[in-house]
């Protein structure tokens, strides 16, 4: 219907409206460390709806998921970034 478009492999453009977004993350960290997945929409990063893992050992696996009810008052770009 054109309300959700994907201009490239890293961005999703949402027309104004309400959306239920779910995402799942599964990783293996080769060295001890952390990974944080942060959704960005309506022009701002949203740490409160992100997923964070910390692993103490080499080759540790981690996973998580999140659900977001997103209101876009105007067209917005949705992205997931990691660090």
PDB file of C-alpha atoms in Angstrom:
ATOM      1  CA  UNK A   1       0.000   0.000   0.000  1.00  0.00           C
ATOM      2  CA  UNK A   2       3.051   2.258   0.062  1.00  0.00           C
ATOM      3  CA  UNK A   3       2.899   2.935   3.816  1.00  0.00           C
ATOM      4  CA  UNK A   4       6.129   0.967   4.382  1.00  0.00           C
ATOM      5  CA  UNK A   5       9.018   1.206   1.918  1.00  0.00           C
ATOM      6  CA  UNK A   6      12.626   0.057   2.013  1.00  0.00           C
ATOM      7  CA  UNK A   7      14.889   2.415   0.036  1.00  0.00           C
ATOM      8  CA  UNK A   8      17.990   0.326   0.865  1.00  0.00           C
ATOM      9  CA  UNK A   9      19.115  -2.576   3.055  1.00  0.00           C
ATOM     10  CA  UNK A  10      19.564  -0.417   6.180  1.00  0.00           C
ATOM     11  CA  UNK A  11      16.505   1.863   6.263  1.00  0.00           C
ATOM     12  CA  UNK A  12      12.741   1.453   6.373  1.00  0.00           C
ATOM     13  CA  UNK A  13      10.547   4.468   5.649  1.00  0.00           C
ATOM     14  CA  UNK A  14       7.178   4.597   7.414  1.00  0.00           C
ATOM     15  CA  UNK A  15       4.255   6.790   6.397  1.00  0.00           C
ATOM     16  CA  UNK A  16       2.411   8.580   9.226  1.00  0.00           C
ATOM     17  CA  UNK A  17       0.499   6.196  11.477  1.00  0.00           C
ATOM     18  CA  UNK A  18       0.811   3.535  14.166  1.00  0.00           C
ATOM     19  CA  UNK A  19       3.029   0.462  13.780  1.00  0.00           C
ATOM     20  CA  UNK A  20       3.792  -2.659  15.791  1.00  0.00           C
ATOM     21  CA  UNK A  21       7.430  -3.529  15.209  1.00  0.00           C
ATOM     22  CA  UNK A  22       9.150  -6.638  16.490  1.00  0.00           C
ATOM     23  CA  UNK A  23      12.759  -7.654  16.062  1.00  0.00           C
ATOM     24  CA  UNK A  24      14.986 -10.479  17.233  1.00  0.00           C
ATOM     25  CA  UNK A  25      18.765 -10.532  17.588  1.00  0.00           C
ATOM     26  CA  UNK A  26      21.057 -13.539  17.847  1.00  0.00           C
ATOM     27  CA  UNK A  27      24.859 -13.131  17.972  1.00  0.00           C
ATOM     28  CA  UNK A  28      28.063 -14.897  18.910  1.00  0.00           C
ATOM     29  CA  UNK A  29      30.734 -12.623  20.366  1.00  0.00           C
ATOM     30  CA  UNK A  30      34.218 -14.034  19.732  1.00  0.00           C
ATOM     31  CA  UNK A  31      35.716 -12.111  22.641  1.00  0.00           C
ATOM     32  CA  UNK A  32      34.184 -10.916  25.924  1.00  0.00           C
ATOM     33  CA  UNK A  33      32.247  -7.711  25.397  1.00  0.00           C
ATOM     34  CA  UNK A  34      28.851  -6.278  24.707  1.00  0.00           C
ATOM     35  CA  UNK A  35      26.490  -5.446  21.893  1.00  0.00           C
ATOM     36  CA  UNK A  36      23.708  -2.900  21.967  1.00  0.00           C
ATOM     37  CA  UNK A  37      20.976  -2.735  19.325  1.00  0.00           C
ATOM     38  CA  UNK A  38      19.301   0.683  19.169  1.00  0.00           C
ATOM     39  CA  UNK A  39      16.187   1.526  17.131  1.00  0.00           C
ATOM     40  CA  UNK A  40      16.038   5.031  15.672  1.00  0.00           C
ATOM     41  CA  UNK A  41      12.797   6.645  14.516  1.00  0.00           C
ATOM     42  CA  UNK A  42      11.082  10.033  14.588  1.00  0.00           C
ATOM     43  CA  UNK A  43      14.583  11.487  14.315  1.00  0.00           C
ATOM     44  CA  UNK A  44      15.852  10.102  17.647  1.00  0.00           C
ATOM     45  CA  UNK A  45      17.547   6.955  18.987  1.00  0.00           C
ATOM     46  CA  UNK A  46      15.366   5.068  21.465  1.00  0.00           C
ATOM     47  CA  UNK A  47      17.535   3.260  24.021  1.00  0.00           C
ATOM     48  CA  UNK A  48      14.429   2.331  26.025  1.00  0.00           C
ATOM     49  CA  UNK A  49      13.331  -0.041  23.250  1.00  0.00           C
ATOM     50  CA  UNK A  50      16.794  -1.404  22.484  1.00  0.00           C
ATOM     51  CA  UNK A  51      18.393  -4.731  23.306  1.00  0.00           C
ATOM     52  CA  UNK A  52      21.679  -5.040  25.227  1.00  0.00           C
ATOM     53  CA  UNK A  53      23.914  -8.057  25.924  1.00  0.00           C
ATOM     54  CA  UNK A  54      27.167  -8.406  27.834  1.00  0.00           C
ATOM     55  CA  UNK A  55      29.205 -11.607  27.627  1.00  0.00           C
ATOM     56  CA  UNK A  56      32.080 -12.605  29.957  1.00  0.00           C
ATOM     57  CA  UNK A  57      33.662 -15.394  27.879  1.00  0.00           C
ATOM     58  CA  UNK A  58      35.080 -16.011  24.408  1.00  0.00           C
ATOM     59  CA  UNK A  59      32.607 -17.304  21.819  1.00  0.00           C
ATOM     60  CA  UNK A  60      29.571 -16.523  23.956  1.00  0.00           C
ATOM     61  CA  UNK A  61      26.162 -16.476  22.345  1.00  0.00           C
ATOM     62  CA  UNK A  62      23.536 -13.892  23.176  1.00  0.00           C
ATOM     63  CA  UNK A  63      20.005 -13.211  22.051  1.00  0.00           C
ATOM     64  CA  UNK A  64      17.075 -10.965  22.693  1.00  0.00           C
ATOM     65  CA  UNK A  65      13.978  -9.454  21.192  1.00  0.00           C
ATOM     66  CA  UNK A  66      11.830  -6.373  21.501  1.00  0.00           C
ATOM     67  CA  UNK A  67       8.385  -5.139  20.541  1.00  0.00           C
ATOM     68  CA  UNK A  68       7.697  -1.482  19.850  1.00  0.00           C
ATOM     69  CA  UNK A  69       4.424   0.336  19.321  1.00  0.00           C
ATOM     70  CA  UNK A  70       5.589   3.255  17.240  1.00  0.00           C
ATOM     71  CA  UNK A  71       3.608   6.367  16.404  1.00  0.00           C
ATOM     72  CA  UNK A  72       4.918   8.304  13.427  1.00  0.00           C
ATOM     73  CA  UNK A  73       3.239  11.739  13.307  1.00  0.00           C
ATOM     74  CA  UNK A  74       4.935  12.331   9.946  1.00  0.00           C
ATOM     75  CA  UNK A  75       6.990  10.205   7.583  1.00  0.00           C
ATOM     76  CA  UNK A  76       9.898   8.693   9.500  1.00  0.00           C
ATOM     77  CA  UNK A  77      12.888   6.483   8.786  1.00  0.00           C
ATOM     78  CA  UNK A  78      13.310   3.428  11.036  1.00  0.00           C
ATOM     79  CA  UNK A  79      16.760   1.894  11.507  1.00  0.00           C
ATOM     80  CA  UNK A  80      18.459  -0.565  13.851  1.00  0.00           C
ATOM     81  CA  UNK A  81      22.082   0.232  14.678  1.00  0.00           C
ATOM     82  CA  UNK A  82      24.539  -1.716  16.794  1.00  0.00           C
ATOM     83  CA  UNK A  83      27.682  -0.979  18.741  1.00  0.00           C
TER      84      UNK A  83
END
